[in-house]
Short mmCIF file of C-alpha atoms in Angstrom, two decimals:
data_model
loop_
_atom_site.label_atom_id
_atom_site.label_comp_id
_atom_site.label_asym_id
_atom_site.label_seq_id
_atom_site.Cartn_x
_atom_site.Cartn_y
_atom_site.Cartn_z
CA UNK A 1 32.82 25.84 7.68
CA UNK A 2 34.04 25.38 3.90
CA UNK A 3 35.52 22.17 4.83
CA UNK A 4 31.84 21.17 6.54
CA UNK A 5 30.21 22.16 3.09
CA UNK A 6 32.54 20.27 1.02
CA UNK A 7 32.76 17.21 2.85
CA UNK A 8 28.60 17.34 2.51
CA UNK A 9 28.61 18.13 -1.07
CA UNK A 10 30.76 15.16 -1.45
CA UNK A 11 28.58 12.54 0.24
CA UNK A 12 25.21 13.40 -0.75
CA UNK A 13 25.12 12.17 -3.95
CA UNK A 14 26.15 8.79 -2.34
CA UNK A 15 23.49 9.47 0.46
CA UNK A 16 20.84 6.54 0.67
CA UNK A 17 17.65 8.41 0.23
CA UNK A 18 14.65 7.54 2.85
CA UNK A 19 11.61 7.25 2.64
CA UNK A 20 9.99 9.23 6.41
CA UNK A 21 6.26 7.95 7.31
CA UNK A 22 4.44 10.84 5.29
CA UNK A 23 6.44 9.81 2.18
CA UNK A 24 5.65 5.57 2.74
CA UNK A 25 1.77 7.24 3.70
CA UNK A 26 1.93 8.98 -0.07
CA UNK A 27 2.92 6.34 -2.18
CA UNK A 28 0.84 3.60 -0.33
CA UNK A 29 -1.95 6.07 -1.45
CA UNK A 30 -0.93 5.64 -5.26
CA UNK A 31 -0.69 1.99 -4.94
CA UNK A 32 -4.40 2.17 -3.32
CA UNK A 33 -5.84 4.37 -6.41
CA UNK A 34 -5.27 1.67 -9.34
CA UNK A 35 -6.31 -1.36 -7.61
CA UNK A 36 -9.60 0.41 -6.21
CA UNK A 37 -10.37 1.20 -9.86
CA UNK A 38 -10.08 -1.91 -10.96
CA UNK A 39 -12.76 -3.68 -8.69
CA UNK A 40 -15.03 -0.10 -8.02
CA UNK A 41 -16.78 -0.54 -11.40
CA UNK A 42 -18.32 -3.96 -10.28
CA UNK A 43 -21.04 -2.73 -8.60
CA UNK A 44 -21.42 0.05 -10.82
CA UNK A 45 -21.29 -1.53 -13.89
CA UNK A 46 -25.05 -2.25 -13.96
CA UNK A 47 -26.05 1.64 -13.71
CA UNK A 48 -23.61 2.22 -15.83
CA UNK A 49 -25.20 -0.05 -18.38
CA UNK A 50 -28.42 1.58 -17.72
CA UNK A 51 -27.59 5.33 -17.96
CA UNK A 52 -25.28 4.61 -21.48
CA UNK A 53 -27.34 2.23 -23.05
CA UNK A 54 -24.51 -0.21 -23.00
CA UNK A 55 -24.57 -3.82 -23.44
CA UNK A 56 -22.58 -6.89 -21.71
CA UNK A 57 -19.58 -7.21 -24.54
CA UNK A 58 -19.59 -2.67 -24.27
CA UNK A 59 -19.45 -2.79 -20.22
CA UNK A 60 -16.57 -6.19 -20.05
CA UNK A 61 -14.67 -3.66 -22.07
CA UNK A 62 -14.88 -0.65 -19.29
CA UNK A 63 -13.64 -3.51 -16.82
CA UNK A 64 -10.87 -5.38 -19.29
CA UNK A 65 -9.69 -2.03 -21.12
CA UNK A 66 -8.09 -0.65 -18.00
CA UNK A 67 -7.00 -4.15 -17.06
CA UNK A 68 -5.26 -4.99 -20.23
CA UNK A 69 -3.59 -1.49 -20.43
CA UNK A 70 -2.69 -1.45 -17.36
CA UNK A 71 -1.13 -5.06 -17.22
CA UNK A 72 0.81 -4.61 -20.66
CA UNK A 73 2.51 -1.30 -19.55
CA UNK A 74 3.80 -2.20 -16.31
CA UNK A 75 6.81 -3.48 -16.68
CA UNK A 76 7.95 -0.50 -19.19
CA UNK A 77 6.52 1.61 -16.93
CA UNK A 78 8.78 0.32 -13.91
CA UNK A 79 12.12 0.22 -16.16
CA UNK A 80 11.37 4.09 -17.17
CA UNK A 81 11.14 4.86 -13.42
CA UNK A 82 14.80 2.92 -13.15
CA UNK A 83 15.92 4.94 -16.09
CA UNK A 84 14.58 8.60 -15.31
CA UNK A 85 13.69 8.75 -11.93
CA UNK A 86 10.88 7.12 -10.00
CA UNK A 87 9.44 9.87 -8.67
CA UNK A 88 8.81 11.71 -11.43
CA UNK A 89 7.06 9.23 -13.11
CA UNK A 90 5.17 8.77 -9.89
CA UNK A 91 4.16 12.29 -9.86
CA UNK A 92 3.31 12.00 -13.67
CA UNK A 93 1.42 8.80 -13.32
CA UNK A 94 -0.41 10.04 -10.51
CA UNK A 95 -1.43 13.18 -12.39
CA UNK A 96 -2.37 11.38 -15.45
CA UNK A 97 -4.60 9.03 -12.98
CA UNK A 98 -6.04 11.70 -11.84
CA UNK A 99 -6.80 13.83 -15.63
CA UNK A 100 -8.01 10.00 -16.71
CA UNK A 101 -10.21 9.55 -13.94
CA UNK A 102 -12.00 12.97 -14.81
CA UNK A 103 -12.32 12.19 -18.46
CA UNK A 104 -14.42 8.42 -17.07
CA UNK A 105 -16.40 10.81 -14.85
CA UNK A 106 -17.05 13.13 -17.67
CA UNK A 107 -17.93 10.44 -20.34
CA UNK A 108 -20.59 11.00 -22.29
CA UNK A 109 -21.57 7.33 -24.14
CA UNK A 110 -20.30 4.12 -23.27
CA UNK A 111 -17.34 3.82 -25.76
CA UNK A 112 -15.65 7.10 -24.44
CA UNK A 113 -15.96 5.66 -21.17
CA UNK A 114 -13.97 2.41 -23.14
CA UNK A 115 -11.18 4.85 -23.98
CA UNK A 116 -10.69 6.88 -20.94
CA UNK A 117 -10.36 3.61 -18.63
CA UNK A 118 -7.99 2.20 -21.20
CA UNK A 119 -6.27 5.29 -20.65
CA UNK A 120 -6.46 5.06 -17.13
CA UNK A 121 -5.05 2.03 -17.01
CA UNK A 122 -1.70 3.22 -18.66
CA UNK A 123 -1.75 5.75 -16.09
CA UNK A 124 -1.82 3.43 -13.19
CA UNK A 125 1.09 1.58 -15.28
CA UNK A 126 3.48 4.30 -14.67
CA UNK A 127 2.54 5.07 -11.15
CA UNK A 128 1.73 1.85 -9.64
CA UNK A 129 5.72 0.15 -9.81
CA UNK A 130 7.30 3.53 -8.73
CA UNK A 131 5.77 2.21 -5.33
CA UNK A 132 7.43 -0.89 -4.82
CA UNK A 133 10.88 0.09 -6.07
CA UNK A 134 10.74 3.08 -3.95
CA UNK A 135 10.22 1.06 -1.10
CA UNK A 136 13.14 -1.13 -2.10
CA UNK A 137 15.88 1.70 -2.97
CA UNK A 138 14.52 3.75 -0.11
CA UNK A 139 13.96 1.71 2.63
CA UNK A 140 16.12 -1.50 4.61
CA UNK A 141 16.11 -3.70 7.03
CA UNK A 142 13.00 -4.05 9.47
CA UNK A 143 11.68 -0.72 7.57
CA UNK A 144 11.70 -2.63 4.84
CA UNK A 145 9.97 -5.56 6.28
CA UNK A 146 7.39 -2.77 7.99
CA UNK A 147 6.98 -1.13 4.69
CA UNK A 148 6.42 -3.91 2.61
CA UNK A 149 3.66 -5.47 4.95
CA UNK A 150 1.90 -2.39 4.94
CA UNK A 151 1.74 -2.39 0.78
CA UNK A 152 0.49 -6.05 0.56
CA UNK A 153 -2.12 -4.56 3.46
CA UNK A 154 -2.91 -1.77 1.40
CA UNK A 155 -3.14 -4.02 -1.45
CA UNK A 156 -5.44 -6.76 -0.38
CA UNK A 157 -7.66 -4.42 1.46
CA UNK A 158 -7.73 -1.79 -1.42
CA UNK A 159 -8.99 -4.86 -3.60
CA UNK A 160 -12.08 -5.30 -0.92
CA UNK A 161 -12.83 -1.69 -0.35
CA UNK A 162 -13.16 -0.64 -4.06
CA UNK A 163 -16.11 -2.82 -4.04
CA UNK A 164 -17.82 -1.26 -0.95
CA UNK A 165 -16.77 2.09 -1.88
CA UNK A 166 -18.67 1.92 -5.27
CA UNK A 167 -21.59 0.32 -3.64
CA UNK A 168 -21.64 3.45 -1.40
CA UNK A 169 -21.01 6.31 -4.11
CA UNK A 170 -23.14 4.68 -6.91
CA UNK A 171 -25.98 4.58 -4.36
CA UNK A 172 -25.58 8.13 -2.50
CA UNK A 173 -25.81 9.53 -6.10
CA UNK A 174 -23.85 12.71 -5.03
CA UNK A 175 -25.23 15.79 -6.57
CA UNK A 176 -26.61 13.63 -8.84
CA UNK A 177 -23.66 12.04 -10.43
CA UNK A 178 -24.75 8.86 -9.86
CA UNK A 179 -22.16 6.43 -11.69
CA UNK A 180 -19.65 9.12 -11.99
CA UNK A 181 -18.62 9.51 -8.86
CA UNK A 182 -16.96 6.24 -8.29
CA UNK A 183 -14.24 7.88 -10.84
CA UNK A 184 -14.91 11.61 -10.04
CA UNK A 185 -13.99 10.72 -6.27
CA UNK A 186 -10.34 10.21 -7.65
CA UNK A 187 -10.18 13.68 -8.78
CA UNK A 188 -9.40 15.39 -4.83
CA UNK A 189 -7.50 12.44 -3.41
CA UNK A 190 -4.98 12.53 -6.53
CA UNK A 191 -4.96 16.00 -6.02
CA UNK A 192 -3.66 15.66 -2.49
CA UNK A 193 -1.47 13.18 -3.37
CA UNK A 194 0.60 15.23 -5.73
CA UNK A 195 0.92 17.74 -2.97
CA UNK A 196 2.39 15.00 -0.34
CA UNK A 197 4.38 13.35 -3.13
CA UNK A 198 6.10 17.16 -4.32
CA UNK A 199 7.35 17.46 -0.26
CA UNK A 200 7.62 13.68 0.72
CA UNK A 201 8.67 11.08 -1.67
CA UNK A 202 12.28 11.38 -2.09
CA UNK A 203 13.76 10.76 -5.78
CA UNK A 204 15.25 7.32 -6.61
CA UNK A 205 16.75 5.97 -9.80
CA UNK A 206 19.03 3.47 -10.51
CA UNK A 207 22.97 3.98 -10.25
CA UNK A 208 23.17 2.01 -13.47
CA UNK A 209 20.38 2.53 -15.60
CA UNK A 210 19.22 -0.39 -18.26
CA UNK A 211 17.96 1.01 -21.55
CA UNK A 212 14.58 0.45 -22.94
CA UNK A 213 14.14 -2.73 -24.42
CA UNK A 214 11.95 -2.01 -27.66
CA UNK A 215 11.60 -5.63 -29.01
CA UNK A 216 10.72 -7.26 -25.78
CA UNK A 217 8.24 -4.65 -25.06
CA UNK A 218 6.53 -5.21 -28.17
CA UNK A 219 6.79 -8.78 -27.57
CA UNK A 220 5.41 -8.96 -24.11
CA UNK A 221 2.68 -6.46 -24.77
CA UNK A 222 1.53 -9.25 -27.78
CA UNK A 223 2.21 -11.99 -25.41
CA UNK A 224 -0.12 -10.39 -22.73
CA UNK A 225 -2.55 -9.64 -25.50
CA UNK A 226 -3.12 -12.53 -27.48
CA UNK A 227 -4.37 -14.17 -24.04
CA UNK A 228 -6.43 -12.11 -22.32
CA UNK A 229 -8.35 -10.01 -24.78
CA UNK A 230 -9.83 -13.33 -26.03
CA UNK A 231 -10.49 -14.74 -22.50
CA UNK A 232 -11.80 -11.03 -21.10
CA UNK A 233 -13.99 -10.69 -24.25
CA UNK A 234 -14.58 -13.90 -25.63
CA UNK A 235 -17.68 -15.27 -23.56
CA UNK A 236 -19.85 -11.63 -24.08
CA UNK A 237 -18.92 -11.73 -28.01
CA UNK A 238 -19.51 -15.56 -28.68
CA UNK A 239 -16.27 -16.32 -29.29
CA UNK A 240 -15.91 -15.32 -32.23
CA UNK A 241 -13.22 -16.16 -35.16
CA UNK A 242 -10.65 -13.76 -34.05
CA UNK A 243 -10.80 -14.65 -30.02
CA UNK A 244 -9.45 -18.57 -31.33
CA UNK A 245 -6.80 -16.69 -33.40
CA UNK A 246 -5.64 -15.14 -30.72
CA UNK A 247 -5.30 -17.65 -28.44
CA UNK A 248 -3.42 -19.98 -30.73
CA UNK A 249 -1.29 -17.01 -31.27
CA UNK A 250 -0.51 -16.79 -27.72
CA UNK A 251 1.77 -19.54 -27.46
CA UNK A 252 3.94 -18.34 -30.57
CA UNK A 253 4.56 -14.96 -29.03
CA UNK A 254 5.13 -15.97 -25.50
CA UNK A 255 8.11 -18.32 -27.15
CA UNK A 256 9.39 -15.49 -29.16
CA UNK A 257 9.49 -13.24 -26.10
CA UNK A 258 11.58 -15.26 -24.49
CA UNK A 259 13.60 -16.40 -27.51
CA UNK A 260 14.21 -12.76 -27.80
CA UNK A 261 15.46 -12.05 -23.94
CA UNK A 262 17.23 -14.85 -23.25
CA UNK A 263 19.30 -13.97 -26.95
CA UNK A 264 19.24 -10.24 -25.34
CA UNK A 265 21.23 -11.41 -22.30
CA UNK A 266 23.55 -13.46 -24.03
CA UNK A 267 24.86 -10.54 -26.02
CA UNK A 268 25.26 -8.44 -23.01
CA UNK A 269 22.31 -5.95 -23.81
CA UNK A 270 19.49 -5.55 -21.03
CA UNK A 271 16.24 -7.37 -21.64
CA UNK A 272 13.02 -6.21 -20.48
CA UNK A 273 12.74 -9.13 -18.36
CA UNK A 274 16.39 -10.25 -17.29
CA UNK A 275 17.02 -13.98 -17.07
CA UNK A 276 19.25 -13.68 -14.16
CA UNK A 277 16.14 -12.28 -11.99
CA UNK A 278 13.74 -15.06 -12.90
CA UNK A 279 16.64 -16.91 -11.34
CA UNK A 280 16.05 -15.94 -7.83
CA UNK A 281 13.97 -18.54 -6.19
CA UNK A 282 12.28 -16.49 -4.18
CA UNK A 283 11.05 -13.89 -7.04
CA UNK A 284 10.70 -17.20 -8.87
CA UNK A 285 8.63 -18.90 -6.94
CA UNK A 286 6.66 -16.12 -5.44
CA UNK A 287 5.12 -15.38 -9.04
CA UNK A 288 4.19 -18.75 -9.63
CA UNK A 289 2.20 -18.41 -6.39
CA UNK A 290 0.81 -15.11 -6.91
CA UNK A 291 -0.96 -16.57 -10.14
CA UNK A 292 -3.75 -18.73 -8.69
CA UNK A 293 -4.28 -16.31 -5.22
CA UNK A 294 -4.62 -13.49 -7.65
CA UNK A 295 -7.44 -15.52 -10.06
CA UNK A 296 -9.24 -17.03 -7.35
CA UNK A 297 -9.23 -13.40 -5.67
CA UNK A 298 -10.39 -10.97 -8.24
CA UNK A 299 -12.72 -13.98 -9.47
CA UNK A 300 -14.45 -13.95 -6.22
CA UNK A 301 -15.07 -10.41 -5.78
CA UNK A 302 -16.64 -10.53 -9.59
CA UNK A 303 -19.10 -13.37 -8.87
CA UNK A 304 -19.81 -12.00 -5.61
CA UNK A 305 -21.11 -8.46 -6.73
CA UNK A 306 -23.24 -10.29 -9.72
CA UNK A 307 -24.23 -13.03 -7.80
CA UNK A 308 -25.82 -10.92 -4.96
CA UNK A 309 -27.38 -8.17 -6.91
CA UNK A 310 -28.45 -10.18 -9.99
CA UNK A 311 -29.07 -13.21 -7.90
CA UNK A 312 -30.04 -12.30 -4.42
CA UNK A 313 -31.57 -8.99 -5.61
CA UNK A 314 -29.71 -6.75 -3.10
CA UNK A 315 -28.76 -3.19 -3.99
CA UNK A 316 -25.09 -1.46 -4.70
CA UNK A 317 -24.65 -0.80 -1.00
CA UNK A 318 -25.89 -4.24 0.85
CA UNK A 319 -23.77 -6.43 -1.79
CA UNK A 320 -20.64 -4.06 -1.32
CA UNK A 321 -21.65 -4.33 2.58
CA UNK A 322 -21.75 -7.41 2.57
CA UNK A 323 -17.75 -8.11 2.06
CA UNK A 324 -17.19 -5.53 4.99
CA UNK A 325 -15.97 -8.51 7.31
CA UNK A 326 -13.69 -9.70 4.83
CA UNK A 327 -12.39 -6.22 4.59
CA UNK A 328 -11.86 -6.04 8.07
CA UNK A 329 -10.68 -8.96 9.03
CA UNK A 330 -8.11 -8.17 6.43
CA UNK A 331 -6.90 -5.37 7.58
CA UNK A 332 -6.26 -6.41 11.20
CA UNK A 333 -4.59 -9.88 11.10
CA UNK A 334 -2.35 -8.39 7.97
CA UNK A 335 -0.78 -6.05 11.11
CA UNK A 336 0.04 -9.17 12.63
CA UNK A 337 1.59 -10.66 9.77
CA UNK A 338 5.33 -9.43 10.53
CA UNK A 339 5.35 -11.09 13.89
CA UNK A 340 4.24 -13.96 13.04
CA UNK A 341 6.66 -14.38 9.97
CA UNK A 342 9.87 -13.56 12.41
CA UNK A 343 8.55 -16.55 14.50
CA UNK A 344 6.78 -19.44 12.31
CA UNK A 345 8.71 -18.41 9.38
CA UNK A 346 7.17 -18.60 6.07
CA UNK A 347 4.42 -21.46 6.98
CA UNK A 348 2.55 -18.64 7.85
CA UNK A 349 0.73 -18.06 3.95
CA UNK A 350 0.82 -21.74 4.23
CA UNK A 351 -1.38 -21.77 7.24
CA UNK A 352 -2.76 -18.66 5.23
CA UNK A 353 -4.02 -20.64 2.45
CA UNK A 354 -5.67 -23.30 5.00
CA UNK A 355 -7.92 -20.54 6.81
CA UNK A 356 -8.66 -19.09 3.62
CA UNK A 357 -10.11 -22.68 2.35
CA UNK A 358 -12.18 -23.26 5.48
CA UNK A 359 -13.88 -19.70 4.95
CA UNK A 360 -14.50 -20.12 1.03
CA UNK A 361 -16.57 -23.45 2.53
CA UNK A 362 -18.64 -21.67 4.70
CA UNK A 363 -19.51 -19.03 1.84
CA UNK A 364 -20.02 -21.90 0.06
CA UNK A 365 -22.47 -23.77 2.20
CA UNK A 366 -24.14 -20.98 3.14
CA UNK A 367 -24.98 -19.71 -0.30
CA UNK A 368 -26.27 -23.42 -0.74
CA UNK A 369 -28.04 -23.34 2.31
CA UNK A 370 -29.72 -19.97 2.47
CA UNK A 371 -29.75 -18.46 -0.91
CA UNK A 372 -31.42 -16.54 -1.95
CA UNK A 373 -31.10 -14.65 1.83
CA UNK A 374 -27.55 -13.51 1.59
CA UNK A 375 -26.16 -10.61 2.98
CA UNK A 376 -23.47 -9.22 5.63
CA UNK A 377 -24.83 -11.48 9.00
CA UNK A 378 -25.25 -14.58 6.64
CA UNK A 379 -21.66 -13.83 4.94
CA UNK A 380 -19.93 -12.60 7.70
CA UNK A 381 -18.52 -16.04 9.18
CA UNK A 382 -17.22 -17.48 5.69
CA UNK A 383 -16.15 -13.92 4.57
CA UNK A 384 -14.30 -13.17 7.93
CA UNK A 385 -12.29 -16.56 7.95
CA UNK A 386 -11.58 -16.05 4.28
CA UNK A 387 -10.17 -12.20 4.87
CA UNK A 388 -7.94 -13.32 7.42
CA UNK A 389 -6.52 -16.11 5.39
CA UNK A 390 -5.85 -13.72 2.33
CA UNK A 391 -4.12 -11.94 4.95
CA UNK A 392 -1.53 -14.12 5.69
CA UNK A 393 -1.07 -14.41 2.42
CA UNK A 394 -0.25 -11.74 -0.01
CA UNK A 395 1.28 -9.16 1.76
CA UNK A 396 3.59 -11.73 3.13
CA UNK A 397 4.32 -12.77 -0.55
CA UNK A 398 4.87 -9.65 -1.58
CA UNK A 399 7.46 -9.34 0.80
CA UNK A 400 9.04 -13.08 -0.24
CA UNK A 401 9.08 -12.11 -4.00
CA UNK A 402 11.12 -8.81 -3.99
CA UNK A 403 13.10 -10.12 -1.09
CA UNK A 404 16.08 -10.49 -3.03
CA UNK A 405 15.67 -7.81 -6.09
CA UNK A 406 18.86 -5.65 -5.87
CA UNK A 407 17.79 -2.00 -5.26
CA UNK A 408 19.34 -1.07 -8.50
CA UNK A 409 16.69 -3.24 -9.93
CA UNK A 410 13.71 -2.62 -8.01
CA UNK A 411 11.90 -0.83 -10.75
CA UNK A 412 12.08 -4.02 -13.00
CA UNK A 413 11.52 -6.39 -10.23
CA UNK A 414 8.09 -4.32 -8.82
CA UNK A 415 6.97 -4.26 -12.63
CA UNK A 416 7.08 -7.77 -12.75
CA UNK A 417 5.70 -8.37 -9.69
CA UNK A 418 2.51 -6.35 -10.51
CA UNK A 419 2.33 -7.14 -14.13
CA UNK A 420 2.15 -10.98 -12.52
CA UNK A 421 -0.47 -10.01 -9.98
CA UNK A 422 -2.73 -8.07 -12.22
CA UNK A 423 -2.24 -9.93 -15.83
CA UNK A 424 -3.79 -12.64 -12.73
CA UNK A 425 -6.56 -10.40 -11.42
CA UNK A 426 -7.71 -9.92 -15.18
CA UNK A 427 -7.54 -13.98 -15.74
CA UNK A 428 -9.45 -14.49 -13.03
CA UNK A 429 -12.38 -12.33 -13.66
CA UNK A 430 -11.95 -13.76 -17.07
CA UNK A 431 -12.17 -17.21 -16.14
CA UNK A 432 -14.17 -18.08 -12.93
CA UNK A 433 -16.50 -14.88 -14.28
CA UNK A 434 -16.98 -16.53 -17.29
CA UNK A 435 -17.53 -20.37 -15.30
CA UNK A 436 -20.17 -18.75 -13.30
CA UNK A 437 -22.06 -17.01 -16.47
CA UNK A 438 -22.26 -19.87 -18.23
CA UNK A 439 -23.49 -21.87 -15.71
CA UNK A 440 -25.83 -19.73 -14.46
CA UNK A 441 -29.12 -20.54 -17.48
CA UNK A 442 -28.27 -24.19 -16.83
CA UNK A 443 -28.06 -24.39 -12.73
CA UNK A 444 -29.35 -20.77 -11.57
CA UNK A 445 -27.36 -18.60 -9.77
CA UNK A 446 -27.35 -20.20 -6.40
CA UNK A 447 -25.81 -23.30 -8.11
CA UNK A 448 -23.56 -21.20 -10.63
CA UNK A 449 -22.04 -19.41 -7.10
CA UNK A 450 -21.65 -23.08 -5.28
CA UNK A 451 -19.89 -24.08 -8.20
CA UNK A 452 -17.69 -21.68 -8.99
CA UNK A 453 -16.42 -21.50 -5.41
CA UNK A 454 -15.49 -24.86 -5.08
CA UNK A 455 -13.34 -24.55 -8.19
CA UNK A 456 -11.95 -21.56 -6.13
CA UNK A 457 -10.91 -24.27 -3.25
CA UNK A 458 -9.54 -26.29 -5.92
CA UNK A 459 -7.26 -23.02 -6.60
CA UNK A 460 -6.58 -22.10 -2.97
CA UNK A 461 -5.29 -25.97 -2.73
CA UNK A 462 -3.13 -25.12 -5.19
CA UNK A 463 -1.66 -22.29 -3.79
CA UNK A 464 -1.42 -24.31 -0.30
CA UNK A 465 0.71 -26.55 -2.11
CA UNK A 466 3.24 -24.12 -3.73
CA UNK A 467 3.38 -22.30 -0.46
CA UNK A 468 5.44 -25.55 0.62
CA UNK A 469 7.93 -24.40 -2.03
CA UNK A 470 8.79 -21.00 -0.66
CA UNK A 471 11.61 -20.31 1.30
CA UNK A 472 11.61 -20.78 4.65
CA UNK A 473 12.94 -17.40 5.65
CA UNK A 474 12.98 -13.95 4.14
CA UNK A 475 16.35 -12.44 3.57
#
């Protein structure tokens, strides 16, 4: 019996922790949280305007404050969870989500509402990369592959269903909350979450923990900055003085950031962002990937929600409705997504990218064709095909990008990852928003929305071509 104890007390500090189905169903749940926030105020944003008296530069700041915050503190917020344990700074992320998202609900004028998403957003910083990494230290082989296909699942649909589920809450006006309840509804789910997380999420850290890297922090976070708070707020201020300034600064601090890493490596300390993973081919080549999906994606569902309430004059709930095909669809060829890796390989996002094209088309013709008469049956062909492309696309590439992060790395690798994706979800709300605004007094909307989705193709025939570039299998 003593011998039975020691021997145990002897391995299980070397034990490989795992992470059991109610633990993988937990943290998908805290992946879910931050990316529904960040598209659930699109539909909202117009009562919100209303009720606070807020104009177009106050209400792109509720949208870009948690987007900025959120995309700047990622990566620090993944090496922390290397260097202190990732699920404590799940359970702390998620509880700060969850204080955060009460504080938006609770807002009483427009600019504390500014404050508490920013806040938010740093929240969902140091939750959202504890996911990943726990996935990688706590999971192998075709658990691995399992797990991973359900996050980019979770992922892609989460994007889809934030929209539909603020839609649904802004217009059910739940005790009269109105507004508030797409952030009050938070409140019980994170409060569930911590319960699940206490009993199911096993702790993870790395063996060999890398120290914080102050200088590359400081540089990212500036590198981050100087681009998209000018492109986020520049077309709702007038581009004013300081949006230029920033922009020309953004070069300059982008070089010094990696001035100061690759310097950092060299003299054996641990950058924020170490050379030697940019060096993998697939992380590599995987982020340069994610860029364009993840702008034409969160672009879309922007222009979408303005275009058919401002446009098409439909309400919260038939504009959210109206992406429920692309929701589902989604969902149920992104199940099928393992299989058909393990037999066609990685041509799968290729083919991906393809059905996603023909599908932004059909929206496309149809919105010429029928406008302004839009809603689910007119959408549901383009939006369909295009959900089942996206499918075969990002939770695949998930997968291909961390496919070679050691474990002992995971936490920077996922903050990377996600600090890619979303830096790319703010760009592209930035960007083909901004298009579609400006085009808009000149063309009307129904010309504004056939534009701006072809220059979407243009971007998903982009990401068909680097797709080519992946490789063929996933180790």
């Amino acid at each position: 019996m003593t011998e039975t104890l020691s021997s145990r007390t002897v391995r299980s500090p070397l034990a490989t922790p795992s992470l059991g189905g109610l633990g993988l169903f937990t943290v998908l749940l805290g992946a879910a949280l931050p990316l529904i926030d960040f598209f659930i105020v699109n539909v909202a944003l117009p009562t919100i305007g209303g009720d606070l008296h807020a104009g177009e530069p106050v209400l792109e700041l509720v949208v870009s404050g948690y987007g900025l915050s959120y995309a700047v503190l990622l990566v620090l917020g993944g090496r922390l969870g290397d260097l202190f344990g990732r699920r404590e700074f799940f359970l702390g992320g998620m509880a700060a989500f969850g204080i955060t998202s009460l504080a938006c609900g609770l807002a009483p004028n427009a600019w504390t509402l500014v404050v508490a998403r920013a806040a938010q957003g740093a929240a969902a910083a140091a939750m959202l990369p504890q996911v990943l990494a726990t996935i990688q230290a706590a999971t192998s082989g075709q658990r691995r592959a399992r797990a991973m296909g359900l996050y980019g699942a979770t992922a892609g649909l989460s994007m889809v269903a934030g929209q539909i589920l603020g839609g649904v809450l802004v217009a059910a006006d739940i005790a009269g909350t109105g507004w508030r309840s797409v952030f009050l509804v938070n409140v019980p789910v994170v409060a569930v979450g911590l319960v699940l997380a206490a009993r199911a999420v096993p702790e993870t850290r790395s063996r060999h923990p890398e120290p914080v890297d102050g200088p590359g922090t400081v540089l990212l976070a500036a590198s981050l900055l100087t681009l998209l708070a000018p492109l986020t707020e520049g077309r709702a201020t007038g581009w004013p003085l300081w949006t230029w300034l920033s922009l020309a600064a953004f070069p300059f601090a982008a070089w010094a950031f990696h001035a100061v890493e690759r310097r950092a490596d060299r003299q054996g300390r641990t950058p924020l962002v170490p050379p030697s993973l940019l060096a993998l081919t697939s992380l590599r080549r995987g982020l340069v990937m994610l860029v364009p999906f993840s702008i034409g994606f969160s672009g879309f569902m922007f222009v979408i929600a303005v275009a058919l309430q401002r446009g098409a004059g439909l309400g919260p709930v038939p504009a959210g409705l109206a992406l429920t095909p692309m929701a589902l669809a989604f969902f149920v060829v992104s199940l099928c997504g393992p299989r058909l890796v393990g037999r066609f390989g990685t041509r799968v996002v290729t083919a991906g990218g393809l059905i996603q094209a023909v599908g932004v088309a059909l929206m496309a013709l149809t919105a010429w064709r029928s406008w302004p008469d839009l809603g689910v049956l007119e959408l549901l062909p383009g939006a369909a095909v295009a959900g089942a492309g996206q499918a075969l696309q990002l939770p695949i590439l998930l997968r291909i990008t961390l496919s070679e992060v050691p474990p002992a790395r995971a936490g920077v690798g996922s903050g990377l990852v996600i600090t890619t994706q979303q830096s790319a979800l703010a760009l592209g709300v930035a960007t083909l928003g901004s298009l579609f605004l400006s085009l808009v007094p000149g063309s009307g909307m129904r010309g504004a929305l056939v534009t701006t989705l072809l220059v979407q193709l243009a971007g998903i025939a982009l990401t068909v071509a680097l797709s080519l570039r992946l490789p063929r299998t996933i180790g």
